[in-house]
XYZ file of C-alpha atoms in Angstrom:
274
model
C 0.421 -0.159 0.016
C 0.803 3.644 -0.805
C 2.484 5.582 2.397
C 0.446 7.782 3.991
C 1.919 10.871 3.317
C 1.718 10.410 -0.725
C -1.984 8.982 0.777
C -3.294 11.821 2.195
C -2.561 14.360 0.270
C -3.635 12.940 -2.920
C -7.283 12.170 -1.262
C -7.502 15.937 -0.192
C -7.068 16.517 -3.923
C -10.017 14.072 -5.921
C -11.745 15.527 -3.144
C -11.538 19.273 -3.816
C -11.372 18.023 -7.557
C -14.673 15.764 -6.590
C -16.355 18.962 -5.396
C -15.555 21.275 -8.534
C -16.560 18.213 -10.908
C -19.851 18.204 -9.426
C -20.297 22.351 -9.627
C -19.481 21.346 -13.470
C -21.768 18.986 -13.542
C -24.433 21.123 -13.129
C -23.482 24.153 -13.957
C -22.077 23.806 -17.837
C -23.445 20.498 -17.979
C -20.197 19.138 -19.416
C -20.032 17.025 -17.196
C -17.276 16.698 -13.919
C -15.657 13.230 -16.424
C -13.917 15.737 -18.049
C -12.111 16.690 -14.541
C -12.053 13.367 -13.346
C -9.949 11.551 -16.008
C -6.923 13.719 -15.763
C -6.991 13.992 -12.178
C -7.421 9.914 -11.611
C -4.625 9.955 -14.429
C -2.413 11.868 -12.293
C -3.245 10.559 -9.411
C -2.616 6.948 -9.866
C 0.483 7.832 -11.572
C 2.022 9.138 -8.628
C 1.064 6.313 -6.826
C 3.274 4.508 -9.162
C 0.792 2.712 -11.435
C 0.568 3.083 -15.188
C 0.937 -0.098 -17.764
C -1.454 -0.364 -20.481
C -4.433 -0.227 -19.077
C -4.613 2.838 -16.581
C -6.486 5.476 -18.749
C -8.810 2.382 -18.955
C -8.948 2.378 -14.800
C -9.472 6.603 -15.290
C -12.240 5.868 -17.866
C -14.493 3.429 -15.948
C -13.990 4.812 -12.699
C -14.921 8.529 -14.148
C -17.901 6.823 -15.107
C -18.785 5.362 -12.158
C -19.152 8.768 -11.048
C -21.462 9.955 -13.233
C -23.923 7.791 -12.806
C -24.096 9.496 -9.710
C -23.850 12.848 -10.687
C -26.388 12.875 -13.463
C -28.920 11.164 -11.370
C -28.443 13.841 -8.801
C -27.834 16.573 -11.760
C -31.054 15.534 -13.640
C -33.417 15.527 -10.432
C -32.192 18.661 -9.341
C -33.200 20.092 -12.810
C -36.500 18.655 -13.106
C -38.119 20.181 -10.198
C -37.325 23.269 -12.179
C -39.257 21.552 -14.889
C -35.904 21.734 -17.539
C -35.264 17.997 -18.410
C -36.560 17.519 -21.640
C -37.653 14.273 -20.865
C -39.181 13.357 -25.866
C -35.490 13.319 -26.344
C -34.137 11.515 -24.084
C -36.580 8.835 -24.677
C -35.490 9.235 -29.001
C -32.193 9.801 -28.421
C -31.403 6.775 -25.256
C -31.244 3.103 -26.984
C -28.714 4.922 -29.718
C -26.924 6.666 -27.157
C -26.891 3.515 -24.774
C -25.382 1.161 -28.078
C -22.707 3.566 -28.299
C -21.717 3.077 -25.013
C -21.668 -0.423 -25.560
C -19.307 -0.397 -28.688
C -17.281 2.112 -26.559
C -16.628 -0.127 -24.169
C -15.278 -2.373 -27.119
C -13.118 -0.547 -28.289
C -11.881 1.139 -25.220
C -10.772 -2.129 -23.591
C -8.613 -2.867 -27.043
C -6.726 0.266 -27.470
C -3.507 0.867 -24.923
C -3.403 3.276 -22.697
C -1.772 5.924 -24.259
C -4.178 5.949 -27.609
C -6.902 6.958 -24.956
C -5.091 9.799 -24.413
C -4.624 10.930 -27.031
C -7.846 10.813 -27.926
C -8.760 12.249 -25.066
C -6.691 14.836 -25.660
C -8.070 15.898 -29.386
C -11.397 15.993 -28.325
C -10.791 17.435 -24.986
C -9.277 20.888 -27.499
C -12.574 20.322 -29.746
C -14.524 21.369 -26.644
C -12.583 23.419 -25.048
C -12.572 25.706 -28.047
C -16.396 25.309 -29.621
C -16.873 26.371 -25.639
C -14.614 28.846 -25.370
C -15.487 30.711 -29.433
C -19.042 29.340 -29.902
C -21.495 31.094 -30.391
C -24.905 31.447 -28.759
C -26.909 31.953 -32.251
C -24.733 28.907 -34.149
C -27.706 26.454 -35.161
C -27.725 23.387 -37.564
C -31.282 23.308 -37.542
C -34.530 23.974 -35.972
C -35.242 21.238 -34.166
C -33.215 18.004 -33.196
C -32.457 15.242 -35.689
C -34.709 12.585 -36.428
C -35.427 9.144 -37.980
C -31.554 8.712 -39.845
C -29.683 11.782 -38.331
C -31.119 10.499 -34.705
C -29.795 7.128 -35.992
C -26.592 7.819 -36.722
C -25.965 10.813 -34.104
C -26.644 8.891 -30.991
C -24.836 6.436 -31.344
C -21.685 8.682 -32.043
C -22.353 10.757 -28.709
C -22.793 7.670 -26.474
C -19.372 6.516 -28.514
C -17.019 9.115 -27.976
C -17.937 10.240 -24.726
C -16.945 6.637 -23.363
C -13.754 6.708 -25.178
C -13.220 9.881 -23.060
C -14.735 8.554 -19.449
C -16.714 11.819 -19.161
C -20.936 12.297 -19.289
C -22.839 13.368 -22.143
C -22.936 16.952 -21.698
C -19.384 17.842 -23.720
C -21.374 16.275 -26.405
C -24.855 16.671 -25.876
C -25.009 20.290 -24.566
C -23.671 21.571 -28.254
C -25.581 19.112 -30.358
C -29.411 20.613 -28.825
C -27.863 24.483 -28.702
C -26.928 23.886 -32.071
C -30.135 22.322 -32.572
C -32.033 25.208 -31.242
C -33.275 24.255 -27.587
C -32.441 26.842 -25.239
C -29.788 26.352 -23.012
C -30.877 25.316 -19.874
C -32.602 23.042 -21.393
C -29.969 21.491 -23.722
C -27.699 21.200 -20.183
C -30.485 19.411 -18.154
C -31.442 17.515 -21.061
C -27.862 16.141 -20.858
C -27.654 14.910 -17.478
C -29.831 12.622 -18.402
C -27.223 11.186 -21.166
C -24.884 10.743 -19.318
C -26.838 8.046 -17.159
C -27.643 6.305 -20.556
C -24.113 6.205 -21.507
C -22.723 4.913 -18.027
C -25.074 2.529 -16.730
C -24.125 0.219 -19.914
C -20.465 1.413 -20.195
C -19.144 0.854 -16.294
C -21.640 -2.800 -16.673
C -19.305 -3.798 -18.944
C -15.848 -2.368 -17.509
C -16.366 -4.284 -14.471
C -16.058 -7.109 -16.447
C -12.402 -5.969 -17.445
C -9.373 -7.806 -16.618
C -6.948 -4.819 -15.561
C -3.556 -6.345 -15.083
C -1.656 -5.864 -12.059
C 0.521 -2.883 -12.726
C -2.598 -0.653 -13.639
C -4.906 -1.998 -11.327
C -4.294 0.539 -7.894
C -5.577 -1.201 -4.416
C -9.179 -1.823 -4.630
C -10.418 -2.335 -7.787
C -12.327 -4.127 -9.179
C -13.336 -4.433 -12.356
C -11.859 -1.397 -14.482
C -13.631 0.492 -11.410
C -11.487 2.320 -8.493
C -13.708 1.649 -5.085
C -11.785 4.303 -2.912
C -11.358 6.946 -5.654
C -15.303 6.311 -7.022
C -16.398 7.187 -3.294
C -14.525 9.719 -2.851
C -15.567 11.302 -5.848
C -19.142 10.573 -5.474
C -19.000 12.136 -1.807
C -18.192 15.435 -3.009
C -20.342 16.132 -6.122
C -23.370 14.822 -4.257
C -23.344 18.122 -2.271
C -21.664 20.229 -4.673
C -23.989 19.323 -8.174
C -26.885 21.241 -6.695
C -25.204 24.086 -5.932
C -24.222 24.210 -10.138
C -27.626 23.487 -10.488
C -28.579 26.985 -8.810
C -26.281 28.263 -10.303
C -26.503 28.397 -13.968
C -30.454 29.253 -13.099
C -29.471 32.078 -11.336
C -26.241 33.199 -13.830
C -25.488 33.483 -16.844
C -22.139 31.229 -17.200
C -20.841 32.439 -20.532
C -17.725 33.521 -18.487
C -16.735 30.563 -16.865
C -17.682 28.654 -19.559
C -14.256 30.324 -21.190
C -12.201 30.760 -18.268
C -12.606 26.835 -18.452
C -12.723 26.076 -22.210
C -8.539 27.748 -21.840
C -8.216 25.312 -18.429
C -9.726 22.536 -20.163
C -7.565 22.782 -23.284
C -4.143 23.161 -21.396
C -5.360 19.784 -20.211
C -5.794 17.863 -23.708
C -2.827 19.609 -25.105
C -1.054 18.328 -21.571
C -2.274 14.714 -22.042
C -1.679 14.773 -25.963
C 1.941 16.015 -24.743
C 1.872 12.618 -22.394
C 1.200 10.739 -24.969
C 3.706 11.529 -27.572
C 6.233 11.017 -24.734
C 7.378 14.907 -25.257
């Protein structure tokens, strides 16, 4: 087991990150996973774990926390009547299928490949958060028929490869199709549940090598990190929801966009060994 001089500061760090991730999940709809994955990666490396499957452990543990965070966020938003249940019902099958495919692909990739994927997609999300305009539109309403059948699995698939909920892709998708931003944030929390539940079920069955498996890891889900994060996000996700309904989050989105882009670039740097 790691020494207490290392374990205690890392525990405190994860608690702070969990609190931050919970607020972000409720406030911006980007989901806490986009913070948790690089945080887990750093924490587990400090503890001396690496190997070809470390990113799988980070993705799986992040997605496990998203189950709890997203449910809490959906319930909080639903009390304000902000969740569009018709979108959730019609997009659910495709998102779930995409999530399952994401687990199958992620399980077969090396950790360094998943780092590169996270870095590239993280930069795309950061650029949209920083430079996206409210008036941008791809259509007057959410896609239906064949277009929905294609897009919904993509949302689930890419989210699992990054270890995130549906907000980072779902919110821009809905906003670009004329869904009001508060409604998009609330509904995207439901996307997180649809993504995380089937993907975590798959990751729990994954056999992880000893050098990539921190203590008390079940399948690819690290239980202590999961418990620490949800303890904090359960407290702070409703705070993010209240702030989201009380203020314009645009300035904070831009600050977070810069932060996310730097995190993604750092992940790419590590992936390419720079």
